[in-house]
Short mmCIF file of C-alpha atoms and ligand atoms in Angstrom, two decimals:
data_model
loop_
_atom_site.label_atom_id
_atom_site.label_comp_id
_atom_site.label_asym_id
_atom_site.label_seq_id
_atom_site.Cartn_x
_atom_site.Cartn_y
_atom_site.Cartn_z
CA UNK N 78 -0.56 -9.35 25.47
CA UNK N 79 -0.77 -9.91 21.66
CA UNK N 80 -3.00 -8.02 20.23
CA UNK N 81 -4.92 -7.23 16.60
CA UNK N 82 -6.19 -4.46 15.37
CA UNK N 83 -8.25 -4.04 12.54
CA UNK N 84 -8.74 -0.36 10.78
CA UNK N 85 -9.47 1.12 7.37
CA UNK N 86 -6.46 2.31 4.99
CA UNK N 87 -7.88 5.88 4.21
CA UNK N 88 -6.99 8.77 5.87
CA UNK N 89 -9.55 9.15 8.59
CA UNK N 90 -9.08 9.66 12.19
CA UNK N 91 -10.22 6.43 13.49
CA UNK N 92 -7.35 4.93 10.93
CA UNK N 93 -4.38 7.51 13.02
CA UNK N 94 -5.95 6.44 16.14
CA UNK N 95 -5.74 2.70 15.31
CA UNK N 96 -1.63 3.25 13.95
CA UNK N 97 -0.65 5.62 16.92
CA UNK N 98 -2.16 2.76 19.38
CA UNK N 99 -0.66 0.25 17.47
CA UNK N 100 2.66 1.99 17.37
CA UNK N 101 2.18 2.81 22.00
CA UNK N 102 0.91 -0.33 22.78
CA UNK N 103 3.88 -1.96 20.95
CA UNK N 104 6.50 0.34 22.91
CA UNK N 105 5.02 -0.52 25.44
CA UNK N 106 5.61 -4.61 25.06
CA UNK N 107 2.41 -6.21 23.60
CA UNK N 108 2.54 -7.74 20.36
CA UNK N 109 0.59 -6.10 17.87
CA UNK N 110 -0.92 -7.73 14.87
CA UNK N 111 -2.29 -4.34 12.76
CA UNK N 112 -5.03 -5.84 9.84
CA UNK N 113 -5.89 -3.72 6.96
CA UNK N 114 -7.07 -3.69 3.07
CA UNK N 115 -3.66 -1.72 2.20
CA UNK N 116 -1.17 0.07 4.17
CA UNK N 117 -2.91 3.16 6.35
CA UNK N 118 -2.33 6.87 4.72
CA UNK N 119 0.06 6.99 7.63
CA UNK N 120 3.91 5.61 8.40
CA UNK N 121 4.98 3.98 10.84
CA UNK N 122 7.22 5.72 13.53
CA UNK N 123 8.33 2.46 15.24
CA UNK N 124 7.71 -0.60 13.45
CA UNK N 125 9.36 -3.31 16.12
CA UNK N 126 6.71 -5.02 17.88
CA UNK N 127 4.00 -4.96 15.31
CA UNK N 128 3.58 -7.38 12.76
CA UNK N 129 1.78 -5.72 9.76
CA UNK N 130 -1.19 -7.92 7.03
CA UNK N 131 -2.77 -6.33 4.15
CA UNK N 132 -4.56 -7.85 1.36
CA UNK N 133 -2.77 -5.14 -0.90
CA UNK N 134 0.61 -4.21 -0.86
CA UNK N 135 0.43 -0.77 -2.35
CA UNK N 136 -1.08 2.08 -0.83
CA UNK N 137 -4.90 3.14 -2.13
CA UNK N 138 -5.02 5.33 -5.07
CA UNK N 139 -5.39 9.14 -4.80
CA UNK N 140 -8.91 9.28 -5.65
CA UNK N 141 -10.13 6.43 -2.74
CA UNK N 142 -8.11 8.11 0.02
CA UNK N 143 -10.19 10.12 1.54
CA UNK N 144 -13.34 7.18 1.00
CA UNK N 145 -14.33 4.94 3.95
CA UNK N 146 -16.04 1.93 2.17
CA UNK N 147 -17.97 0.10 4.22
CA UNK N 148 -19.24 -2.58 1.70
CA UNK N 149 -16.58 -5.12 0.80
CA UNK N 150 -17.03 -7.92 -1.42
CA UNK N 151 -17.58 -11.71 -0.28
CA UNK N 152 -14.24 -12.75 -1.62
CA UNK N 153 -12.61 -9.43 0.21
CA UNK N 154 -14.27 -10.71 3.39
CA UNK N 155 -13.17 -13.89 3.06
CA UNK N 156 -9.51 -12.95 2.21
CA UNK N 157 -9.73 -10.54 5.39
CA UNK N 158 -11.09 -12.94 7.98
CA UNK N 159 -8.82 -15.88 6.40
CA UNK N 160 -5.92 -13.25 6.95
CA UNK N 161 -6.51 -13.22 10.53
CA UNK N 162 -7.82 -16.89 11.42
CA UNK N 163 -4.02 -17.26 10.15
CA UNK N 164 -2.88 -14.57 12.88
CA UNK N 165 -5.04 -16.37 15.40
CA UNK N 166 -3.97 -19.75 14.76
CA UNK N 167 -0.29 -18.93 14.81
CA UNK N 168 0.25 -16.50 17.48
CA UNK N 169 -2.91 -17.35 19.89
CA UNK N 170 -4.11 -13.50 19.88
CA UNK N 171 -5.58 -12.46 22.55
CA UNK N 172 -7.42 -9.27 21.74
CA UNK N 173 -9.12 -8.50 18.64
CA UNK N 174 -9.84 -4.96 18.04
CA UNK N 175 -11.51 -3.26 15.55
CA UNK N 176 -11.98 0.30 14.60
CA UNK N 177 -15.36 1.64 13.03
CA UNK N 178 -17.71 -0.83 12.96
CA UNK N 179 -17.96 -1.12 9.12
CA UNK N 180 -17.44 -3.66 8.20
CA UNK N 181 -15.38 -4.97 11.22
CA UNK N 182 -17.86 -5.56 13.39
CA UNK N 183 -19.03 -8.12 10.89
CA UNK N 184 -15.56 -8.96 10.30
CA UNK N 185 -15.64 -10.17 14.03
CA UNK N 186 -18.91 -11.95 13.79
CA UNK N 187 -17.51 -14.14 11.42
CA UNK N 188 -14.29 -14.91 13.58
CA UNK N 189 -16.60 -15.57 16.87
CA UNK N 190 -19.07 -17.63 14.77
CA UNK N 191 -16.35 -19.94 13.61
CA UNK N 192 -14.31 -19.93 16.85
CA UNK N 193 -16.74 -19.83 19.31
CA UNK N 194 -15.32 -19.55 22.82
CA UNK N 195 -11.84 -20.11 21.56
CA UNK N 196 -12.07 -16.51 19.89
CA UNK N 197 -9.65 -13.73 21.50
CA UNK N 198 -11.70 -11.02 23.24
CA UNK N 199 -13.33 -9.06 20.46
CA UNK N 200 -13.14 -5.16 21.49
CA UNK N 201 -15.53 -2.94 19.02
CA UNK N 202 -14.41 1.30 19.12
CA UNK N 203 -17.24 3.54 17.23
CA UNK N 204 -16.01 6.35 15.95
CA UNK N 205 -18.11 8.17 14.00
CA UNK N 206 -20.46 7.64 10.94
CA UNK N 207 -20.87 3.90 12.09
CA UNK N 208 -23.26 5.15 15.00
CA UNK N 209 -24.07 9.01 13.36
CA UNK N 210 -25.43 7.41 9.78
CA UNK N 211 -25.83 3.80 9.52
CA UNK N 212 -27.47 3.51 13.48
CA UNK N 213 -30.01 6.22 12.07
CA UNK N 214 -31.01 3.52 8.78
CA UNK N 215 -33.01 1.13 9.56
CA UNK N 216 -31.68 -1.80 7.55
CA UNK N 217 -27.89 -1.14 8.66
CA UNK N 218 -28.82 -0.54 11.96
CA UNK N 219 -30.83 -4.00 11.99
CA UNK N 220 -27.63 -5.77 11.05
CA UNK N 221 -25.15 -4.14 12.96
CA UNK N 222 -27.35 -4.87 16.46
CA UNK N 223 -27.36 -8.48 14.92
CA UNK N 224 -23.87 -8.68 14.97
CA UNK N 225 -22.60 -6.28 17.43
CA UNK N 226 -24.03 -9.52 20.12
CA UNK N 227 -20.08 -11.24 19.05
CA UNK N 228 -18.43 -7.90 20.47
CA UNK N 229 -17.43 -8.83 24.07
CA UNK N 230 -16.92 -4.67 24.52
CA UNK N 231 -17.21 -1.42 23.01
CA UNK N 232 -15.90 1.92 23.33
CA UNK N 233 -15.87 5.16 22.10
CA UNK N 234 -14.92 8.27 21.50
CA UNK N 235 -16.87 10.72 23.57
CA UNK N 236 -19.95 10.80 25.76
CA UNK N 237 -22.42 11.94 23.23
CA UNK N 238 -21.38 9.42 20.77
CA UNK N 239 -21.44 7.05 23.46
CA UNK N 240 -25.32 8.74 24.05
CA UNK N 241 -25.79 8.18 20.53
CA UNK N 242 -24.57 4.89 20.70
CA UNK N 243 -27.21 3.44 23.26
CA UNK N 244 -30.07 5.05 21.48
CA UNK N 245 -29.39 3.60 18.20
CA UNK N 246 -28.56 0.22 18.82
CA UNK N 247 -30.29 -0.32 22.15
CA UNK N 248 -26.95 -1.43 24.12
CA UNK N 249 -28.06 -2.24 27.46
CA UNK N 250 -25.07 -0.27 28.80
CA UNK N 251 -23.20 2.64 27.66
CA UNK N 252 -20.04 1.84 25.97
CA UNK N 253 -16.66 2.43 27.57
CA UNK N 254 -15.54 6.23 26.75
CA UNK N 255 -11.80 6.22 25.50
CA UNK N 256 -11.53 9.94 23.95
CA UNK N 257 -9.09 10.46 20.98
CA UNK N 258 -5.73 11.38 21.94
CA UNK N 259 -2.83 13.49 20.81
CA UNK N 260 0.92 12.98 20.84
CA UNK N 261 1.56 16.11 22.45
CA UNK N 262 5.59 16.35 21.13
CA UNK N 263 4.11 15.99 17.85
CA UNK N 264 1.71 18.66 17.61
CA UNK N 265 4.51 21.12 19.90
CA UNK N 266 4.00 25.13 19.26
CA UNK N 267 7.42 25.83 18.14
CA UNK N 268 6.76 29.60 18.70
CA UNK N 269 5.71 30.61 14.81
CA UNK N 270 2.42 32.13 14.77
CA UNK N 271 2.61 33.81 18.20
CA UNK N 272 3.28 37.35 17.54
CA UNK N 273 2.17 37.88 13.98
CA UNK N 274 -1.56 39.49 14.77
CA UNK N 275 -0.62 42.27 16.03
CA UNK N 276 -0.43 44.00 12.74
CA UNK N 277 -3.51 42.03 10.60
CA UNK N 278 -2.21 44.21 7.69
CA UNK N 279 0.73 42.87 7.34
CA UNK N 280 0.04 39.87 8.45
CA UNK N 281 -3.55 38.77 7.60
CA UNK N 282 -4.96 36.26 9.67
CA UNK N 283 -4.64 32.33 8.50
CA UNK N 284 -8.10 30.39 9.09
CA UNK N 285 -7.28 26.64 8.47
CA UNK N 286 -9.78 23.81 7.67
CA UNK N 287 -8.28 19.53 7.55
CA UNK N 288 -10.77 17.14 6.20
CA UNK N 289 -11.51 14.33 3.68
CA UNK N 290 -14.17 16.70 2.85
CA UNK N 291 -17.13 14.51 2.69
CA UNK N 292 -20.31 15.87 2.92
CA UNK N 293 -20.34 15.09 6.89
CA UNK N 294 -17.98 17.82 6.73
CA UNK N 295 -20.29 20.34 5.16
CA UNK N 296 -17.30 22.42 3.39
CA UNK N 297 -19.47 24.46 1.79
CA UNK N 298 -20.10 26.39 5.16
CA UNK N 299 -16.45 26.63 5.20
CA UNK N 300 -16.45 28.51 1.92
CA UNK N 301 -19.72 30.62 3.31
CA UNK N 302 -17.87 31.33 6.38
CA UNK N 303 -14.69 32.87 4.86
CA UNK N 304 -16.31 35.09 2.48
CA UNK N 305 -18.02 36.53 5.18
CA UNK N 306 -14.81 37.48 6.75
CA UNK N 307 -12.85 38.03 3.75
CA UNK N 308 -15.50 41.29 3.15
CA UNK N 309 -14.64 42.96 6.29
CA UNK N 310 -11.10 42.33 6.73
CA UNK N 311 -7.86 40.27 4.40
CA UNK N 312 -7.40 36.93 5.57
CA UNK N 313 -6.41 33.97 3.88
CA UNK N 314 -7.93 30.49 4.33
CA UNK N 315 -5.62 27.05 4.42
CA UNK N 316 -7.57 23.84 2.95
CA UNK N 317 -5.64 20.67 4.00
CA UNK N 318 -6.64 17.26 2.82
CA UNK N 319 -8.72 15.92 -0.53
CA UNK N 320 -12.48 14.82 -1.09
CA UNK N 321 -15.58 14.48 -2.72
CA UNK N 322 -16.58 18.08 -2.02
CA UNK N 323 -13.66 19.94 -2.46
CA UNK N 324 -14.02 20.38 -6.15
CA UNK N 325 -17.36 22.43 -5.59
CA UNK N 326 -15.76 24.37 -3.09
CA UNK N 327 -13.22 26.05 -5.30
CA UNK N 328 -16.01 26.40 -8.23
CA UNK N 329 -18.08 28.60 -5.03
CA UNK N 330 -14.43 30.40 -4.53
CA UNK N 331 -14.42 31.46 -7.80
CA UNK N 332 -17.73 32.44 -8.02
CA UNK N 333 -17.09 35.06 -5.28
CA UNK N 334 -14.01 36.42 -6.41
CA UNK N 335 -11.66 35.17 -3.77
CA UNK N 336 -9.64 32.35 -4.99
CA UNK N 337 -6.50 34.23 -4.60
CA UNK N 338 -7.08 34.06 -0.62
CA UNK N 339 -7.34 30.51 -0.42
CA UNK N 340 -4.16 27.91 -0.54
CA UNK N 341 -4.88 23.86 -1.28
CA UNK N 342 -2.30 21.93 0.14
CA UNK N 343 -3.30 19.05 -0.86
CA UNK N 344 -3.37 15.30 1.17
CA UNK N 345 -0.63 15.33 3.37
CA UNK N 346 0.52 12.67 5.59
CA UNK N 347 1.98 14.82 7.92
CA UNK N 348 0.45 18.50 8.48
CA UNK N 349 2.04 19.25 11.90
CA UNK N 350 4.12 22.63 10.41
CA UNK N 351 1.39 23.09 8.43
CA UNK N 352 -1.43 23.90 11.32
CA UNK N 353 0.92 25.51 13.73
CA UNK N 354 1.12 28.41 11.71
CA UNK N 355 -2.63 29.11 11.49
CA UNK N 356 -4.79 31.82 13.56
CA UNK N 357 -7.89 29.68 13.73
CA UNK N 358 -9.14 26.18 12.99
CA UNK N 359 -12.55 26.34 11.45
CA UNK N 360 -15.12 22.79 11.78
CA UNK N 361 -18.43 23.31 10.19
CA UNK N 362 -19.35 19.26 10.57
CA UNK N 363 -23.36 18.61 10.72
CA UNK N 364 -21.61 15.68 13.23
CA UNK N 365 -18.60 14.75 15.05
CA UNK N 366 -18.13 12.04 17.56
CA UNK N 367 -15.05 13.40 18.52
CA UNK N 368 -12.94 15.75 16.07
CA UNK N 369 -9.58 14.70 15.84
CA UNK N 370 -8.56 17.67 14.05
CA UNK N 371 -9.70 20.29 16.50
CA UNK N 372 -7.76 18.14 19.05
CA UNK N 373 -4.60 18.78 17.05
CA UNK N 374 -5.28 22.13 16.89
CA UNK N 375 -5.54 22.81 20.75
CA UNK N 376 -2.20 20.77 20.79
CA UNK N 377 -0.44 23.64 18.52
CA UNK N 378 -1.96 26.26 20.18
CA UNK N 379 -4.46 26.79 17.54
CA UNK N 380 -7.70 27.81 19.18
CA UNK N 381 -10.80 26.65 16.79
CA UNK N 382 -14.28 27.84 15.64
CA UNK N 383 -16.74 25.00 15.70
CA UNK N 384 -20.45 23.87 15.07
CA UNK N 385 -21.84 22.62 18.36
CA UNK N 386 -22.52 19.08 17.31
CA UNK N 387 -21.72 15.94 18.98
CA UNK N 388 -18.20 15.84 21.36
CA UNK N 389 -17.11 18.86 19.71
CA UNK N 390 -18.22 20.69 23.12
CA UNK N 391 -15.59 18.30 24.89
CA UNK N 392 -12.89 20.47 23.35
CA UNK N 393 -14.17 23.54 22.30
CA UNK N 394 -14.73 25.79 25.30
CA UNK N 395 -16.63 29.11 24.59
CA UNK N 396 -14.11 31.99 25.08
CA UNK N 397 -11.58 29.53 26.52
CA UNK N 398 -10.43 27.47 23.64
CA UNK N 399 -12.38 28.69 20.83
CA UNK N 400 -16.09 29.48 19.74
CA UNK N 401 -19.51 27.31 18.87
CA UNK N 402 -21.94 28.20 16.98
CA UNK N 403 -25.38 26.61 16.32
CA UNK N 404 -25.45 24.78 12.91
CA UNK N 405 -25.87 26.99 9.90
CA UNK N 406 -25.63 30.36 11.52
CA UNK N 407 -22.68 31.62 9.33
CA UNK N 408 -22.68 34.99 10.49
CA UNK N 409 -22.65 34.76 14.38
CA UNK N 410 -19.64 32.27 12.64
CA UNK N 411 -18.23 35.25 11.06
CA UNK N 412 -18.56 37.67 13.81
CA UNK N 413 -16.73 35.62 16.14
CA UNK N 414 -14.01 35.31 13.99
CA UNK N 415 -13.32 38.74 13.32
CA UNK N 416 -14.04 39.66 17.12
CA UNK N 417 -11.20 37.12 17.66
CA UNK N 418 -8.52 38.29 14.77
CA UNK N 419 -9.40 42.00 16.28
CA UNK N 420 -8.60 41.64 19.82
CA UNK N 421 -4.58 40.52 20.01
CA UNK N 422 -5.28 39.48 24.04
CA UNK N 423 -7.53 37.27 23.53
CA UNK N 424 -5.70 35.29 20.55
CA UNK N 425 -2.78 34.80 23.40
CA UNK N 426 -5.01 33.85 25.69
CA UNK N 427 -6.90 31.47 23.77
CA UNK N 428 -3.47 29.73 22.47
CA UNK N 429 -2.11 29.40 25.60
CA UNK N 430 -5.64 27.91 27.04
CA UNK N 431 -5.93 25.44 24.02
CA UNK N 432 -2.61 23.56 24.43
CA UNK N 433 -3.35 23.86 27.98
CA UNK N 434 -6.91 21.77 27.52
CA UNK N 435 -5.49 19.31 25.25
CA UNK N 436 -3.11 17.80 28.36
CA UNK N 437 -6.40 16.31 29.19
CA UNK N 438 -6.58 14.40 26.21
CA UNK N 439 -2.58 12.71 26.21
CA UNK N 440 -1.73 9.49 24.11
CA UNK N 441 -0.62 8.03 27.46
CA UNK N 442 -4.00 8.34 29.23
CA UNK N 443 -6.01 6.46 26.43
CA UNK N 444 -3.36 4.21 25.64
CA UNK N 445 -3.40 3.31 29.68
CA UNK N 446 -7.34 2.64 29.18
CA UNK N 447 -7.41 0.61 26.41
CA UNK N 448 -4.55 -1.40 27.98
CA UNK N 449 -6.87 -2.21 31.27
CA UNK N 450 -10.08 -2.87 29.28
CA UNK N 451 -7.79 -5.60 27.34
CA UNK N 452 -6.40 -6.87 30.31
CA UNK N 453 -10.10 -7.02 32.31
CA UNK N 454 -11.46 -8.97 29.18
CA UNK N 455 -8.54 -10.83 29.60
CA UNK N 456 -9.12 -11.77 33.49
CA UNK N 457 -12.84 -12.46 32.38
CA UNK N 458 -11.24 -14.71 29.89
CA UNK N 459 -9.06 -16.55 32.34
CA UNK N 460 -12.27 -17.43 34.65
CA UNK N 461 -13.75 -18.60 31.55
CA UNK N 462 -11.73 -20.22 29.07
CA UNK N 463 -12.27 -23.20 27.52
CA UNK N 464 -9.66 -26.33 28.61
CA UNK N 465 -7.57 -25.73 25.51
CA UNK N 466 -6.64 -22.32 23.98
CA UNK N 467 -4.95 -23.85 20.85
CA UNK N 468 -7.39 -25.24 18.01
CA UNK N 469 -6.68 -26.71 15.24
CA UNK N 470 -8.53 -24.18 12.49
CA UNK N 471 -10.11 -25.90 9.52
CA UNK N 472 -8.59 -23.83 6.27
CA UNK N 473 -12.06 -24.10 4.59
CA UNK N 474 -13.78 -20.82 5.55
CA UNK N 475 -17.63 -21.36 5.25
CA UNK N 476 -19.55 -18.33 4.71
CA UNK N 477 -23.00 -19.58 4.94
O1 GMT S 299 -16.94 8.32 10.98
C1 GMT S 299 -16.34 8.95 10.12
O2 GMT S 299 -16.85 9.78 9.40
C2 GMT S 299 -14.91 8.67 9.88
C3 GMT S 299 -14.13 8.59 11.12
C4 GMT S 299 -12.70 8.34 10.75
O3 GMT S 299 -12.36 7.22 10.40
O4 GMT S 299 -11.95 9.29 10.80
O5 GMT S 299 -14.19 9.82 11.85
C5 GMT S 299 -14.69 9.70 13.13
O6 GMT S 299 -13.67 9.16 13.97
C6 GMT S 299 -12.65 10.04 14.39
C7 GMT S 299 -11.69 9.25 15.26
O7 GMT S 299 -12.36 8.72 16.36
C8 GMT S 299 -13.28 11.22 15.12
O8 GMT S 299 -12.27 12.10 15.57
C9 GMT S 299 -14.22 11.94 14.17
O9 GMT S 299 -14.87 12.97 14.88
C10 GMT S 299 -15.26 11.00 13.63
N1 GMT S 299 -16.03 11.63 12.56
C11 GMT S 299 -17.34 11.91 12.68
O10 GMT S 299 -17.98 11.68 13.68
C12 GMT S 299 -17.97 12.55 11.50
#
């Protein structure tokens, strides 16, 4: 099949899910066409097979990548959709798929309004704040039910975003559920971290949070959370990735006196050795279609303290993988932890349960089910195309 995908360039998980599908679906002999503003916050691993278009060379600045903007420009929109009537019109795509609806899905409309029935099967994935923020306001949510009528399918990331999904935008049927994946040779336990608790003295525990630490994220809780611990016992807390909210996060560090126990590392493209050494994962989102991060976690045998929001439940099994706890309530947060860094069974328990859980969540299982929703639109398409696939595409984009 040839295939396009359309993602953001930040560093969000939607934007590793669209590049690691990319990357599969190429191995596995499509052609992939991969559309973005500048090159994704991620690298390539195997670049034969997929044909890259940005409107940007160069990578976004420091300061945007951890930003999803949603509101482009008309002459940004315009460059975009021209970028891929060009992919269209040379290589007779297929698919078109986009990831996060904003502002693909509009993106789409525009390619479906000009191309009518000769348009490649447009394929819409939610993932997150598209359904969790903008389905909740009642302008965005007006539009995107407008223009979510050129998507020919949808899917998502879990079953409660899927939930959340059909209640915001009134979808007569629930969209397809395609959970995030993990490359499980990626994210291999290579044996650090599994015998260092038995003496938290020497070896104080490692609590590790990855984020773009936007206020979805609620950080703050993060902070709350650790200096709960840090009064009982030493432990040190690991703070991957950049954001709006980090800065107020290390001012509330130093309020309290514990700076010293916390380590920024910084944006990094690749944080595999990084979380494989770390205790405990801890997510304090107010809401998470899916939670990419705590499925990397599982995958390095990291077991991971969560709010119970969204598909977080999916992953996080009480006592099995990790802990919930109900939004805000820091210290049954706290407690659990220290229950957990105080009882050296259950940490090899839970490690060996949370790799174990995330074999239900393999790159090759939702790279299979994308695959077969492309190739059903695809047999739809057969029974229903139009005489002639190839058009000839008038240059003159009109917007109106
Ligand atoms: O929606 C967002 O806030 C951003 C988005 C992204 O691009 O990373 O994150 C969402 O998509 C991920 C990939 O499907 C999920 O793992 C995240 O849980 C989800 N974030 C939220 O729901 C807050």
């Amino acid at each position: 099949m040839k295939i396009g995908i359309m993602c953001h360039s930040s560093c969000g998980g939607s934007v590793r899910i669209s590049v690691d599908l990319a990357n599969a679906l190429a191995e596995r002999g499509n052609k992939v066409h991969l559309f973005s503003p500048h090159p994704p916050e991620l690298s390539f691993e195997n670049k034969s097979g997929i044909i890259l278009h940005y409107l940007v060379p160069g990578r976004l600045n420091k300061a945007k990548r951890s930003l999803l903007v949603t509101e482009w420009p008309q002459n940004k929109m315009r460059a975009f959709v021209g970028m891929i009537l060009s992919s269209i019109e040379n290589d007779s795509l297929d698919i078109l798929h986009y990831h996060y609806a904003l502002p693909f899905a509009f993106v789409a409309q525009i390619i479906k309004k000009k191309l009518g029935s000769l348009a490649p099967q447009i394929i819409g994935t939610l993932h997150g704040t598209d359904v969790s923020l903008y389905g909740k306001d009642p302008v965005k949510s007006k539009q995107l039910i407008e223009c979510f009528e050129s998507t020919d399918a949808f899917t998502t990331v879990s079953q409660s975003h899927a939930d959340l999904a059909v209640k915001y935008f009134n979808f007569s049927s629930s969209p397809t559920v395609i959970p995030n994946f993990v490359d499980m040779e990626k994210f291999k336990d290579k044996n650090l971290s599994n015998t260092k608790n038995s003496d938290l003295k020497a070896n104080p525990p490692i609590i590790i949070h990855i984020s773009n630490f936007r206020p979805i994220k609620d950080t703050l809780t993060v902070g709350k959370i650790f200096s709960l611990i840090k009064k009982e016992i030493d432990a040190k807390l690991w703070l991957v990735g950049v954001g709006p909210d980090l800065a107020g996060l290390k001012r509330f560090f130093k309020e309290k006196g514990i700076e010293k126990s916390v380590y920024y590392w910084g944006f990094k493209q690749d944080y595999t050795h990084i979380l494989r050494r770390a205790d405990l994962s801890l997510i304090t989102s107010l809401s998470e279609s899916f939670s990419l991060f705590t499925l990397e976690s599982l995958a390095s045998k990291v077991p991971v303290l969560a709010t119970n929001v969204g598909g977080l439940s999916d992953l996080v099994i009480p006592e099995k993988t990790g802990f919930l706890f109900p939004l805000g309530d820091i210290h049954l947060a706290s407690r659990l932890a220290l229950n957990f860094f105080s009882d050296s069974d259950k940490q090899k328990l839970l490690k060996t349960n949370a790799r174990e859980h995330s074999y239900n969540f393999t790159l090759e299982s939702s790279v299979c089910a994308y695959e077969e929703l492309y190739k059903s639109r695809m047999r739809y398409y057969q029974l229903n195309k139009p005489p002639d696939r190839r058009v000839v595409f008038s240059k003159d984009l009109n917007f109106n």
